[in-house]
mmCIF file with all atom_site columns, C-alpha atoms in Angstrom:
data_model
loop_
_atom_site.group_PDB
_atom_site.id
_atom_site.type_symbol
_atom_site.label_atom_id
_atom_site.label_alt_id
_atom_site.label_comp_id
_atom_site.label_asym_id
_atom_site.label_entity_id
_atom_site.label_seq_id
_atom_site.pdbx_PDB_ins_code
_atom_site.Cartn_x
_atom_site.Cartn_y
_atom_site.Cartn_z
_atom_site.occupancy
_atom_site.B_iso_or_equiv
_atom_site.pdbx_formal_charge
_atom_site.auth_seq_id
_atom_site.auth_comp_id
_atom_site.auth_asym_id
_atom_site.auth_atom_id
_atom_site.pdbx_PDB_model_num
ATOM 1   C CA . MET W 1 1   ? 73.308 58.953  47.985  1.00 50.00 ? 1   MET W CA 1
ATOM 2   C CA . GLU W 1 2   ? 76.380 60.084  49.709  1.00 55.00 ? 2   GLU W CA 1
ATOM 3   C CA . ARG W 1 3   ? 74.953 63.573  49.912  1.00 56.00 ? 3   ARG W CA 1
ATOM 4   C CA . ALA W 1 4   ? 71.689 62.309  51.387  1.00 51.00 ? 4   ALA W CA 1
ATOM 5   C CA . LEU W 1 5   ? 73.581 60.317  54.014  1.00 48.00 ? 5   LEU W CA 1
ATOM 6   C CA . LEU W 1 6   ? 75.786 63.319  54.800  1.00 47.00 ? 6   LEU W CA 1
ATOM 7   C CA . ALA W 1 7   ? 72.710 65.594  55.098  1.00 50.00 ? 7   ALA W CA 1
ATOM 8   C CA . ALA W 1 8   ? 70.909 63.081  57.352  1.00 51.00 ? 8   ALA W CA 1
ATOM 9   C CA . THR W 1 9   ? 74.006 62.818  59.575  1.00 54.00 ? 9   THR W CA 1
ATOM 10  C CA . ALA W 1 10  ? 74.201 66.608  59.814  1.00 53.00 ? 10  ALA W CA 1
ATOM 11  C CA . VAL W 1 11  ? 70.525 66.842  60.775  1.00 48.00 ? 11  VAL W CA 1
ATOM 12  C CA . VAL W 1 12  ? 70.870 64.093  63.406  1.00 47.00 ? 12  VAL W CA 1
ATOM 13  C CA . GLY W 1 13  ? 74.036 65.744  64.764  1.00 54.00 ? 13  GLY W CA 1
ATOM 14  C CA . THR W 1 14  ? 72.304 69.109  64.965  1.00 55.00 ? 14  THR W CA 1
ATOM 15  C CA . VAL W 1 15  ? 69.348 67.576  66.817  1.00 44.00 ? 15  VAL W CA 1
ATOM 16  C CA . LEU W 1 16  ? 71.686 65.816  69.264  1.00 46.00 ? 16  LEU W CA 1
ATOM 17  C CA . VAL W 1 17  ? 73.641 69.023  69.936  1.00 45.00 ? 17  VAL W CA 1
ATOM 18  C CA . ALA W 1 18  ? 70.393 70.952  70.454  1.00 51.00 ? 18  ALA W CA 1
ATOM 19  C CA . ALA W 1 19  ? 69.070 68.267  72.830  1.00 49.00 ? 19  ALA W CA 1
ATOM 20  C CA . ALA W 1 20  ? 72.316 68.294  74.810  1.00 48.00 ? 20  ALA W CA 1
ATOM 21  C CA . GLY W 1 21  ? 72.096 72.079  75.076  1.00 49.00 ? 21  GLY W CA 1
ATOM 22  C CA . VAL W 1 22  ? 68.544 71.873  76.418  1.00 45.00 ? 22  VAL W CA 1
ATOM 23  C CA . VAL W 1 23  ? 69.583 69.299  79.016  1.00 44.00 ? 23  VAL W CA 1
ATOM 24  C CA . LEU W 1 24  ? 72.537 71.430  80.095  1.00 42.00 ? 24  LEU W CA 1
ATOM 25  C CA . VAL W 1 25  ? 70.460 74.594  80.343  1.00 44.00 ? 25  VAL W CA 1
ATOM 26  C CA . GLU W 1 26  ? 67.133 73.239  81.634  1.00 49.00 ? 26  GLU W CA 1
ATOM 27  C CA . GLY W 1 27  ? 68.208 69.959  83.194  1.00 50.00 ? 27  GLY W CA 1
ATOM 28  C CA . ASP W 1 28  ? 66.936 66.474  82.625  1.00 49.00 ? 28  ASP W CA 1
ATOM 29  C CA . ARG W 1 29  ? 63.184 66.613  83.163  1.00 47.00 ? 29  ARG W CA 1
ATOM 30  C CA . THR W 1 30  ? 63.010 62.908  83.985  1.00 48.00 ? 30  THR W CA 1
ATOM 31  C CA . SER W 1 31  ? 65.274 63.089  87.037  1.00 44.00 ? 31  SER W CA 1
ATOM 32  C CA . PRO W 1 32  ? 64.194 64.735  90.292  1.00 44.00 ? 32  PRO W CA 1
ATOM 33  C CA . ALA W 1 33  ? 65.218 68.316  90.875  1.00 41.00 ? 33  ALA W CA 1
ATOM 34  C CA . PRO W 1 34  ? 68.597 68.522  92.533  1.00 37.00 ? 34  PRO W CA 1
ATOM 35  C CA . SER W 1 35  ? 68.486 69.475  96.184  1.00 34.00 ? 35  SER W CA 1
ATOM 36  C CA . ILE W 1 36  ? 70.349 72.582  97.187  1.00 34.00 ? 36  ILE W CA 1
ATOM 37  C CA . VAL W 1 37  ? 72.757 72.086  100.047 1.00 33.00 ? 37  VAL W CA 1
ATOM 38  C CA . VAL W 1 38  ? 73.378 75.176  102.128 1.00 34.00 ? 38  VAL W CA 1
ATOM 39  C CA . ALA W 1 39  ? 76.303 74.994  104.481 1.00 33.00 ? 39  ALA W CA 1
ATOM 40  C CA . SER W 1 40  ? 75.424 76.155  107.961 1.00 33.00 ? 40  SER W CA 1
ATOM 41  C CA . PRO W 1 41  ? 77.733 78.876  109.192 1.00 36.00 ? 41  PRO W CA 1
ATOM 42  C CA . VAL W 1 42  ? 80.388 77.756  111.589 1.00 34.00 ? 42  VAL W CA 1
ATOM 43  C CA . ALA W 1 43  ? 80.407 79.847  114.719 1.00 37.00 ? 43  ALA W CA 1
ATOM 44  C CA . ALA W 1 44  ? 83.612 81.808  114.987 1.00 40.00 ? 44  ALA W CA 1
ATOM 45  C CA . PRO W 1 45  ? 85.610 80.937  118.055 1.00 42.00 ? 45  PRO W CA 1
ATOM 46  C CA . VAL W 1 46  ? 85.162 83.428  120.862 1.00 53.00 ? 46  VAL W CA 1
ATOM 47  C CA . ASP W 1 47  ? 88.227 85.603  121.229 1.00 63.00 ? 47  ASP W CA 1
ATOM 48  C CA . ASP W 1 48  ? 89.117 85.218  124.877 1.00 73.00 ? 48  ASP W CA 1
ATOM 49  C CA . THR W 1 49  ? 92.032 87.639  124.761 1.00 78.00 ? 49  THR W CA 1
ATOM 50  C CA . PRO W 1 50  ? 91.472 89.745  127.847 1.00 89.00 ? 50  PRO W CA 1
ATOM 51  C CA . LEU W 1 51  ? 90.467 93.376  127.695 1.00 94.00 ? 51  LEU W CA 1
ATOM 52  C CA . ARG W 1 52  ? 92.609 95.584  129.909 1.00 95.00 ? 52  ARG W CA 1
ATOM 53  C CA . VAL W 1 53  ? 91.800 98.688  131.932 1.00 95.00 ? 53  VAL W CA 1
ATOM 54  C CA . LEU W 1 54  ? 94.833 100.944 132.219 1.00 95.00 ? 54  LEU W CA 1
ATOM 55  C CA . ASP W 1 55  ? 95.304 103.842 134.631 1.00 95.00 ? 55  ASP W CA 1
ATOM 56  C CA . PRO W 1 56  ? 91.835 103.715 136.246 1.00 96.00 ? 56  PRO W CA 1
ATOM 57  C CA . GLN W 1 57  ? 91.016 106.848 138.221 1.00 96.00 ? 57  GLN W CA 1
ATOM 58  C CA . LEU W 1 58  ? 88.306 107.966 140.582 1.00 97.00 ? 58  LEU W CA 1
ATOM 59  C CA . VAL W 1 59  ? 88.699 111.754 140.596 1.00 97.00 ? 59  VAL W CA 1
ATOM 60  C CA . VAL W 1 60  ? 87.017 113.828 143.326 1.00 97.00 ? 60  VAL W CA 1
ATOM 61  C CA . ASN W 1 61  ? 85.805 117.194 142.026 1.00 96.00 ? 61  ASN W CA 1
ATOM 62  C CA . SER W 1 62  ? 85.861 120.405 144.079 1.00 95.00 ? 62  SER W CA 1
ATOM 63  C CA . ASP W 1 63  ? 82.044 120.276 144.481 1.00 96.00 ? 63  ASP W CA 1
ATOM 64  C CA . GLY W 1 64  ? 82.198 116.817 146.128 1.00 96.00 ? 64  GLY W CA 1
ATOM 65  C CA . SER W 1 65  ? 81.125 114.910 143.027 1.00 95.00 ? 65  SER W CA 1
ATOM 66  C CA . GLY W 1 66  ? 83.413 112.459 141.276 1.00 95.00 ? 66  GLY W CA 1
ATOM 67  C CA . ALA W 1 67  ? 84.306 111.210 137.826 1.00 94.00 ? 67  ALA W CA 1
ATOM 68  C CA . VAL W 1 68  ? 85.737 107.957 136.524 1.00 94.00 ? 68  VAL W CA 1
ATOM 69  C CA . GLY W 1 69  ? 88.608 107.962 134.057 1.00 94.00 ? 69  GLY W CA 1
ATOM 70  C CA . ALA W 1 70  ? 90.545 105.112 132.442 1.00 95.00 ? 70  ALA W CA 1
ATOM 71  C CA . ARG W 1 71  ? 91.918 103.780 129.216 1.00 94.00 ? 71  ARG W CA 1
ATOM 72  C CA . VAL W 1 72  ? 90.459 100.498 127.959 1.00 95.00 ? 72  VAL W CA 1
ATOM 73  C CA . ARG W 1 73  ? 92.684 98.428  125.692 1.00 96.00 ? 73  ARG W CA 1
ATOM 74  C CA . ASN W 1 74  ? 90.989 95.974  123.352 1.00 96.00 ? 74  ASN W CA 1
ATOM 75  C CA . PRO W 1 75  ? 93.564 93.598  121.809 1.00 96.00 ? 75  PRO W CA 1
ATOM 76  C CA . ARG W 1 76  ? 90.786 91.506  120.247 1.00 94.00 ? 76  ARG W CA 1
ATOM 77  C CA . ASP W 1 77  ? 89.836 91.482  116.581 1.00 93.00 ? 77  ASP W CA 1
ATOM 78  C CA . VAL W 1 78  ? 86.223 92.521  117.290 1.00 94.00 ? 78  VAL W CA 1
ATOM 79  C CA . GLU W 1 79  ? 84.804 95.721  118.748 1.00 95.00 ? 79  GLU W CA 1
ATOM 80  C CA . VAL W 1 80  ? 83.211 95.695  122.183 1.00 95.00 ? 80  VAL W CA 1
ATOM 81  C CA . SER W 1 81  ? 81.347 98.436  124.025 1.00 92.00 ? 81  SER W CA 1
ATOM 82  C CA . LEU W 1 82  ? 81.563 99.631  127.593 1.00 91.00 ? 82  LEU W CA 1
ATOM 83  C CA . MET W 1 83  ? 78.008 99.477  128.936 1.00 89.00 ? 83  MET W CA 1
ATOM 84  C CA . GLY W 1 84  ? 78.573 100.937 132.363 1.00 88.00 ? 84  GLY W CA 1
ATOM 85  C CA . VAL W 1 85  ? 80.761 101.471 135.378 1.00 90.00 ? 85  VAL W CA 1
ATOM 86  C CA . THR W 1 86  ? 79.959 100.603 138.972 1.00 91.00 ? 86  THR W CA 1
ATOM 87  C CA . VAL W 1 87  ? 81.847 101.893 142.004 1.00 93.00 ? 87  VAL W CA 1
ATOM 88  C CA . SER W 1 88  ? 82.011 100.177 145.390 1.00 94.00 ? 88  SER W CA 1
ATOM 89  C CA . VAL W 1 89  ? 83.328 101.719 148.602 1.00 95.00 ? 89  VAL W CA 1
ATOM 90  C CA . ASP W 1 90  ? 83.542 99.636  151.784 1.00 95.00 ? 90  ASP W CA 1
ATOM 91  C CA . GLY W 1 91  ? 81.552 96.839  150.143 1.00 91.00 ? 91  GLY W CA 1
ATOM 92  C CA . ARG W 1 92  ? 78.570 98.961  149.074 1.00 91.00 ? 92  ARG W CA 1
ATOM 93  C CA . ARG W 1 93  ? 77.747 100.353 145.684 1.00 90.00 ? 93  ARG W CA 1
ATOM 94  C CA . VAL W 1 94  ? 77.950 104.116 145.272 1.00 91.00 ? 94  VAL W CA 1
ATOM 95  C CA . PRO W 1 95  ? 75.502 105.803 142.871 1.00 90.00 ? 95  PRO W CA 1
ATOM 96  C CA . VAL W 1 96  ? 77.042 106.463 139.456 1.00 90.00 ? 96  VAL W CA 1
ATOM 97  C CA . ASN W 1 97  ? 75.287 108.203 136.589 1.00 88.00 ? 97  ASN W CA 1
ATOM 98  C CA . GLY W 1 98  ? 76.203 107.595 132.973 1.00 85.00 ? 98  GLY W CA 1
ATOM 99  C CA . THR W 1 99  ? 74.761 108.303 129.591 1.00 80.00 ? 99  THR W CA 1
ATOM 100 C CA . GLN W 1 100 ? 72.586 105.706 127.916 1.00 80.00 ? 100 GLN W CA 1
ATOM 101 C CA . MET W 1 101 ? 75.084 105.522 125.057 1.00 84.00 ? 101 MET W CA 1
ATOM 102 C CA . TRP W 1 102 ? 77.669 102.784 125.253 1.00 87.00 ? 102 TRP W CA 1
ATOM 103 C CA . LEU W 1 103 ? 81.315 103.651 124.674 1.00 89.00 ? 103 LEU W CA 1
ATOM 104 C CA . PRO W 1 104 ? 82.717 101.688 121.704 1.00 92.00 ? 104 PRO W CA 1
ATOM 105 C CA . VAL W 1 105 ? 86.135 100.135 122.171 1.00 94.00 ? 105 VAL W CA 1
ATOM 106 C CA . PRO W 1 106 ? 87.415 99.450  118.641 1.00 95.00 ? 106 PRO W CA 1
ATOM 107 C CA . ALA W 1 107 ? 89.158 96.209  117.757 1.00 95.00 ? 107 ALA W CA 1
ATOM 108 C CA . ASP W 1 108 ? 92.896 96.291  118.402 1.00 95.00 ? 108 ASP W CA 1
ATOM 109 C CA . ASP W 1 109 ? 92.683 99.809  119.825 1.00 95.00 ? 109 ASP W CA 1
ATOM 110 C CA . ASP W 1 110 ? 92.122 101.870 122.975 1.00 93.00 ? 110 ASP W CA 1
ATOM 111 C CA . ALA W 1 111 ? 89.162 103.933 124.164 1.00 92.00 ? 111 ALA W CA 1
ATOM 112 C CA . TRP W 1 112 ? 89.132 106.614 126.846 1.00 92.00 ? 112 TRP W CA 1
ATOM 113 C CA . VAL W 1 113 ? 86.566 106.434 129.619 1.00 91.00 ? 113 VAL W CA 1
ATOM 114 C CA . GLY W 1 114 ? 85.664 109.846 131.001 1.00 87.00 ? 114 GLY W CA 1
ATOM 115 C CA . ALA W 1 115 ? 87.321 111.741 128.177 1.00 82.00 ? 115 ALA W CA 1
ATOM 116 C CA . ALA W 1 116 ? 85.616 114.675 126.496 1.00 67.00 ? 116 ALA W CA 1
ATOM 117 C CA . SER W 1 117 ? 85.040 112.401 123.489 1.00 61.00 ? 117 SER W CA 1
ATOM 118 C CA . ASP W 1 118 ? 83.257 109.852 125.718 1.00 57.00 ? 118 ASP W CA 1
ATOM 119 C CA . ALA W 1 119 ? 79.487 110.081 125.546 1.00 59.00 ? 119 ALA W CA 1
ATOM 120 C CA . GLY W 1 120 ? 79.429 112.120 128.755 1.00 63.00 ? 120 GLY W CA 1
ATOM 121 C CA . GLY W 1 121 ? 81.464 109.937 131.063 1.00 82.00 ? 121 GLY W CA 1
ATOM 122 C CA . PHE W 1 122 ? 80.450 108.635 134.468 1.00 90.00 ? 122 PHE W CA 1
ATOM 123 C CA . VAL W 1 123 ? 79.716 110.935 137.390 1.00 90.00 ? 123 VAL W CA 1
ATOM 124 C CA . LEU W 1 124 ? 79.304 110.141 141.074 1.00 93.00 ? 124 LEU W CA 1
ATOM 125 C CA . PRO W 1 125 ? 76.929 112.762 142.545 1.00 93.00 ? 125 PRO W CA 1
ATOM 126 C CA . GLU W 1 126 ? 78.654 112.192 145.907 1.00 94.00 ? 126 GLU W CA 1
ATOM 127 C CA . ALA W 1 127 ? 82.211 110.922 145.670 1.00 96.00 ? 127 ALA W CA 1
ATOM 128 C CA . PRO W 1 128 ? 84.127 109.394 148.546 1.00 96.00 ? 128 PRO W CA 1
ATOM 129 C CA . ALA W 1 129 ? 86.855 111.528 150.140 1.00 97.00 ? 129 ALA W CA 1
ATOM 130 C CA . ALA W 1 130 ? 90.282 111.604 148.499 1.00 97.00 ? 130 ALA W CA 1
ATOM 131 C CA . ALA W 1 131 ? 92.500 108.643 149.497 1.00 98.00 ? 131 ALA W CA 1
ATOM 132 C CA . THR W 1 132 ? 89.452 106.398 150.070 1.00 98.00 ? 132 THR W CA 1
ATOM 133 C CA . PRO W 1 133 ? 89.927 102.914 148.566 1.00 98.00 ? 133 PRO W CA 1
ATOM 134 C CA . ALA W 1 134 ? 87.313 101.914 145.993 1.00 97.00 ? 134 ALA W CA 1
ATOM 135 C CA . ILE W 1 135 ? 86.648 99.226  143.410 1.00 96.00 ? 135 ILE W CA 1
ATOM 136 C CA . LEU W 1 136 ? 85.753 100.272 139.865 1.00 95.00 ? 136 LEU W CA 1
ATOM 137 C CA . GLU W 1 137 ? 83.933 97.689  137.739 1.00 93.00 ? 137 GLU W CA 1
ATOM 138 C CA . PHE W 1 138 ? 83.820 98.127  133.960 1.00 93.00 ? 138 PHE W CA 1
ATOM 139 C CA . TRP W 1 139 ? 80.946 96.193  132.293 1.00 91.00 ? 139 TRP W CA 1
ATOM 140 C CA . PHE W 1 140 ? 81.106 95.291  128.573 1.00 91.00 ? 140 PHE W CA 1
ATOM 141 C CA . ASP W 1 141 ? 78.497 94.171  126.038 1.00 90.00 ? 141 ASP W CA 1
ATOM 142 C CA . ASP W 1 142 ? 80.219 90.816  125.516 1.00 89.00 ? 142 ASP W CA 1
ATOM 143 C CA . GLY W 1 143 ? 79.326 89.913  129.109 1.00 87.00 ? 143 GLY W CA 1
ATOM 144 C CA . SER W 1 144 ? 82.770 90.535  130.539 1.00 89.00 ? 144 SER W CA 1
ATOM 145 C CA . CYS W 1 145 ? 83.611 92.733  133.498 1.00 90.00 ? 145 CYS W CA 1
ATOM 146 C CA . LEU W 1 146 ? 86.934 94.040  134.765 1.00 94.00 ? 146 LEU W CA 1
ATOM 147 C CA . ALA W 1 147 ? 87.426 95.187  138.366 1.00 94.00 ? 147 ALA W CA 1
ATOM 148 C CA . GLN W 1 148 ? 90.157 97.578  139.412 1.00 96.00 ? 148 GLN W CA 1
ATOM 149 C CA . ASP W 1 149 ? 91.192 98.669  142.905 1.00 97.00 ? 149 ASP W CA 1
ATOM 150 C CA . VAL W 1 150 ? 91.810 102.421 143.097 1.00 98.00 ? 150 VAL W CA 1
ATOM 151 C CA . GLN W 1 151 ? 92.110 105.202 145.624 1.00 98.00 ? 151 GLN W CA 1
ATOM 152 C CA . ALA W 1 152 ? 90.009 108.303 145.123 1.00 98.00 ? 152 ALA W CA 1
ATOM 153 C CA . VAL W 1 153 ? 92.175 111.299 144.234 1.00 98.00 ? 153 VAL W CA 1
ATOM 154 C CA . ALA W 1 154 ? 91.479 115.019 144.469 1.00 98.00 ? 154 ALA W CA 1
ATOM 155 C CA . ARG W 1 155 ? 91.240 116.681 141.072 1.00 96.00 ? 155 ARG W CA 1
ATOM 156 C CA . GLY W 1 156 ? 94.498 118.246 139.964 1.00 95.00 ? 156 GLY W CA 1
ATOM 157 C CA . ASP W 1 157 ? 96.022 119.474 136.707 1.00 94.00 ? 157 ASP W CA 1
ATOM 158 C CA . GLU W 1 158 ? 96.921 115.898 135.778 1.00 93.00 ? 158 GLU W CA 1
ATOM 159 C CA . HIS W 1 159 ? 93.171 115.075 135.734 1.00 93.00 ? 159 HIS W CA 1
ATOM 160 C CA . ARG W 1 160 ? 92.131 117.925 133.418 1.00 89.00 ? 160 ARG W CA 1
ATOM 161 C CA . LEU W 1 161 ? 90.989 115.442 130.751 1.00 88.00 ? 161 LEU W CA 1
ATOM 162 C CA . VAL W 1 162 ? 88.738 113.396 133.069 1.00 91.00 ? 162 VAL W CA 1
ATOM 163 C CA . TYR W 1 163 ? 85.118 114.532 132.645 1.00 86.00 ? 163 TYR W CA 1
ATOM 164 C CA . PRO W 1 164 ? 82.741 115.638 134.040 1.00 87.00 ? 164 PRO W CA 1
ATOM 165 C CA . LYS W 1 165 ? 84.444 118.185 136.279 1.00 88.00 ? 165 LYS W CA 1
ATOM 166 C CA . ARG W 1 166 ? 81.321 118.900 138.343 1.00 88.00 ? 166 ARG W CA 1
ATOM 167 C CA . ASN W 1 167 ? 78.118 117.176 139.377 1.00 86.00 ? 167 ASN W CA 1
ATOM 168 C CA . ARG W 1 168 ? 75.575 117.167 136.586 1.00 77.00 ? 168 ARG W CA 1
ATOM 169 C CA . THR W 1 169 ? 72.875 114.815 135.429 1.00 73.00 ? 169 THR W CA 1
ATOM 170 C CA . ILE W 1 170 ? 74.150 112.974 132.388 1.00 75.00 ? 170 ILE W CA 1
ATOM 171 C CA . GLY W 1 171 ? 71.953 109.910 132.414 1.00 71.00 ? 171 GLY W CA 1
ATOM 172 C CA . PRO W 1 172 ? 70.359 107.226 134.549 1.00 68.00 ? 172 PRO W CA 1
ATOM 173 C CA . GLU W 1 173 ? 71.990 105.631 137.546 1.00 66.00 ? 173 GLU W CA 1
ATOM 174 C CA . THR W 1 174 ? 74.075 102.646 136.456 1.00 63.00 ? 174 THR W CA 1
ATOM 175 C CA . THR W 1 175 ? 74.710 101.000 139.826 1.00 55.00 ? 175 THR W CA 1
ATOM 176 C CA . SER W 1 176 ? 71.510 99.150  140.628 1.00 51.00 ? 176 SER W CA 1
ATOM 177 C CA . LYS W 1 177 ? 72.951 95.842  139.419 1.00 59.00 ? 177 LYS W CA 1
ATOM 178 C CA . PRO W 1 178 ? 75.317 94.495  136.780 1.00 64.00 ? 178 PRO W CA 1
ATOM 179 C CA . PRO W 1 179 ? 73.957 94.385  133.238 1.00 64.00 ? 179 PRO W CA 1
ATOM 180 C CA . GLU W 1 180 ? 71.886 91.275  132.599 1.00 66.00 ? 180 GLU W CA 1
ATOM 181 C CA . GLY W 1 181 ? 73.901 88.363  131.255 1.00 62.00 ? 181 GLY W CA 1
ATOM 182 C CA . SER W 1 182 ? 77.210 89.724  132.566 1.00 64.00 ? 182 SER W CA 1
ATOM 183 C CA . ALA W 1 183 ? 79.782 87.406  134.028 1.00 64.00 ? 183 ALA W CA 1
ATOM 184 C CA . ALA W 1 184 ? 81.325 87.921  137.435 1.00 74.00 ? 184 ALA W CA 1
ATOM 185 C CA . CYS W 1 185 ? 83.803 90.757  137.546 1.00 83.00 ? 185 CYS W CA 1
ATOM 186 C CA . VAL W 1 186 ? 87.477 89.769  137.523 1.00 77.00 ? 186 VAL W CA 1
ATOM 187 C CA . SER W 1 187 ? 90.452 91.705  138.826 1.00 72.00 ? 187 SER W CA 1
#
């Protein structure tokens, strides 16, 4: 009798363990299916650390065209891209041509505007005379804009890395208006 009771207990125990395994693997079929909660992503705070334009230059080429050169410093932790440059002389915009490619400015790094590695730079088919005051506006894909006061300078050896060195078509005119969605330009 003891053996029969021991065998019955073993069978009942085995059935209970099997049933518990089914519930753990397949769930309790009598309760409603659990709802899945998906956390909505939290928007990362916008990094408002200012971009900086260093050593902006409006270089007048020997053929009367001009080129824009500068170094853009991006202290932020996300990459931005320079979408275009506008030039104003005496309160009016001067035609500037640029490539359709945007210049990436890597996170926590610098990028060179008008360098040979730039996607062609920015050319003014008709530059103002040397020593003419101008305002350069640098427009970025995050909606920001930086304005810099400069004086046009005649090309010299110190400008050998500012491209293009002559008038050439490198892309569409970029001066018709600021890129859509851009904020006002700040100095």
